[in-house]
Coordinates of C-alpha atoms in Angstrom, one line a residue:
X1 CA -158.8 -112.9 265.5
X2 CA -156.6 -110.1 264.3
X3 CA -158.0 -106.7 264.9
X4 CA -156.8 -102.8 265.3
X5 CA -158.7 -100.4 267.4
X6 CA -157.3 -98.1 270.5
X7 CA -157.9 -99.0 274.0
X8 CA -157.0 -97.8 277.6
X9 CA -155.5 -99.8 279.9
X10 CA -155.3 -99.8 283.8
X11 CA -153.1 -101.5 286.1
X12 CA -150.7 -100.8 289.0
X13 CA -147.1 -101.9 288.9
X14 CA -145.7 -103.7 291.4
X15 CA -144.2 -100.9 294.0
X16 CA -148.1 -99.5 293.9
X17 CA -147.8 -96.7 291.3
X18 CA -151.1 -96.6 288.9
X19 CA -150.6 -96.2 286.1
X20 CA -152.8 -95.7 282.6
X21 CA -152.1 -95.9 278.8
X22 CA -153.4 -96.6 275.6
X23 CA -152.3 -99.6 273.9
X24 CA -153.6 -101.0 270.2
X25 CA -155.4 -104.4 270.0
X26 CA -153.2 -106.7 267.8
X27 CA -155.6 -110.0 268.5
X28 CA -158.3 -111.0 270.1
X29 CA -160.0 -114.3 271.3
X30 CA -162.4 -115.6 274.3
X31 CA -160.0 -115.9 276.4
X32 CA -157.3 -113.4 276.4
X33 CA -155.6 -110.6 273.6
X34 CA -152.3 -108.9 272.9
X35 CA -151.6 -105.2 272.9
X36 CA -149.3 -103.3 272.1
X37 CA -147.9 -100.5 274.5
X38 CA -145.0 -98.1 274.2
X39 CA -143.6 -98.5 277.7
X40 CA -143.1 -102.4 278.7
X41 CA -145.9 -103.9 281.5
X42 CA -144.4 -106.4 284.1
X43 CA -145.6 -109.7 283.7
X44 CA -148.4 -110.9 286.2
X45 CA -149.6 -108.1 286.6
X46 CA -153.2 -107.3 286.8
X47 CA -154.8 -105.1 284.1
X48 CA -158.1 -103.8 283.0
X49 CA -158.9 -102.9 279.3
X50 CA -161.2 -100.3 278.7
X51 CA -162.7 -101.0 275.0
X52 CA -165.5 -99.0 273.6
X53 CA -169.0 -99.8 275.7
X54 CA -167.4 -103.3 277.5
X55 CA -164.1 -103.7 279.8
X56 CA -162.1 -106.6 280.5
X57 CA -159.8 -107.6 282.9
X58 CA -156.4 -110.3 282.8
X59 CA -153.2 -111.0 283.7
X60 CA -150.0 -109.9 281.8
X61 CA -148.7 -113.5 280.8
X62 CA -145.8 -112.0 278.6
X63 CA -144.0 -108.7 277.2
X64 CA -141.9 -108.4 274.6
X65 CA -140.4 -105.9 272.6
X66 CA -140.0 -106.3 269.2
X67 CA -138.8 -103.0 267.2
X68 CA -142.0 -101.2 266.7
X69 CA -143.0 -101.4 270.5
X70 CA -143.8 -103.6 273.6
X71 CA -146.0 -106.6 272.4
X72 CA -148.1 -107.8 276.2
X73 CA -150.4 -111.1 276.1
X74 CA -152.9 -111.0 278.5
X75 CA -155.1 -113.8 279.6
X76 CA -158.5 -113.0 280.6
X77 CA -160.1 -113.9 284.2
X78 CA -162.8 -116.5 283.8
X79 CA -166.3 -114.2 284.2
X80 CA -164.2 -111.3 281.1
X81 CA -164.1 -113.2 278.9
X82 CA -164.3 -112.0 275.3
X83 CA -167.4 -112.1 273.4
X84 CA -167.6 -110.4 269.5
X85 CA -171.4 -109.4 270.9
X86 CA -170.2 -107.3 273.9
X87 CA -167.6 -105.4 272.0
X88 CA -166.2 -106.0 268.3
X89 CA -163.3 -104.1 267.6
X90 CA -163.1 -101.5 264.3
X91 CA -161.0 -103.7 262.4
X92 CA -161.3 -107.5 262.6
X93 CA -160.2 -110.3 260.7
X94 CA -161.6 -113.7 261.6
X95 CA -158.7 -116.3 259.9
X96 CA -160.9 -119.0 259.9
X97 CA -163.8 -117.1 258.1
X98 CA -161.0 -116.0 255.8
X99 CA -159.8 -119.9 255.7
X100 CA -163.0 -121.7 255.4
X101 CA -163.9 -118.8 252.3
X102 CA -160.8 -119.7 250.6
X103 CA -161.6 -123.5 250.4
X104 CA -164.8 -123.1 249.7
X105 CA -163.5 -121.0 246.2
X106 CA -160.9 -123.5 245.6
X107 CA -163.4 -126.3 245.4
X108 CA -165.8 -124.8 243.2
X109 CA -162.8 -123.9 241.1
X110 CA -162.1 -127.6 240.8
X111 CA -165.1 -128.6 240.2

C-alpha cells in the first residue's frame, strides 16, 4: 500500500555506532516497507521502526538513492509483521481497493 506518515528509526551500523533518524513511509505491506532517509543505511542491517502506538523491526534488504533521498526496503522479522489494525499510517492508499473500485465503475458504465 502506498502511504506517508513520519517515523523514527533505530539501528546500529556495522562498527557499533547507534544511530537514530526519522525517515517517511513510502509503502507498506505485511511483510516489510520502504523508507525514505536522508543519510544512506547499510544493507542487512537490523532496524527498528518506531510508528505511532506499534514498532516493528527488519532487515535493510536494499538502499538506494534516487535524487530526492535514500530509498531503504526493509523486510520484516516473522512475529512484526504489519497489520493495518496495529498501526495505519496518516495517509494510505490501498491500490487494489482503488483497482477493484475502478472495475466495478467501468462495468456499470457498460452495462
Amino acid at each position: 500500500m502506498l502511504c506517508a506518515d513520519l517515523v523514527e528509526v533505530c539501528w546500529k551500523e556495522p562498527a557499533g555506532r547507534k544511530c537514530k533518524s526519522t525517515a517517511l513511509l513510502e509503502d507498506i505491506s505485511p511483510s516489510g516497507m520502504c523508507l525514505q532517509f536522508e543519510i544512506p543505511v547499510s544493507i542487512g542491517t537490523q532496524v527498528a521502526v518506531h510508528c505511532p502506538g506499534d514498532m516493528l523491526a527488519g532487515v535493510v534488504r536494499y538502499c538506494v538513492y534516487r535524487e530526492i533521498g535514500y530509498f531503504v526496503g526493509i523486510e520484516l522479522e516473522a512475529p512484526n509483521k504489519w497489520s493495518r489494525r496495529q498501526f495505519e499510517p496518516q495517509h494510505l492508499l490501498d491500490l487494489e481497493q482503488l483497482v477493484s473500485r475502478s472495475a466495478r465503475r467501468a462495468v456499470r458504465t457498460i452495462h
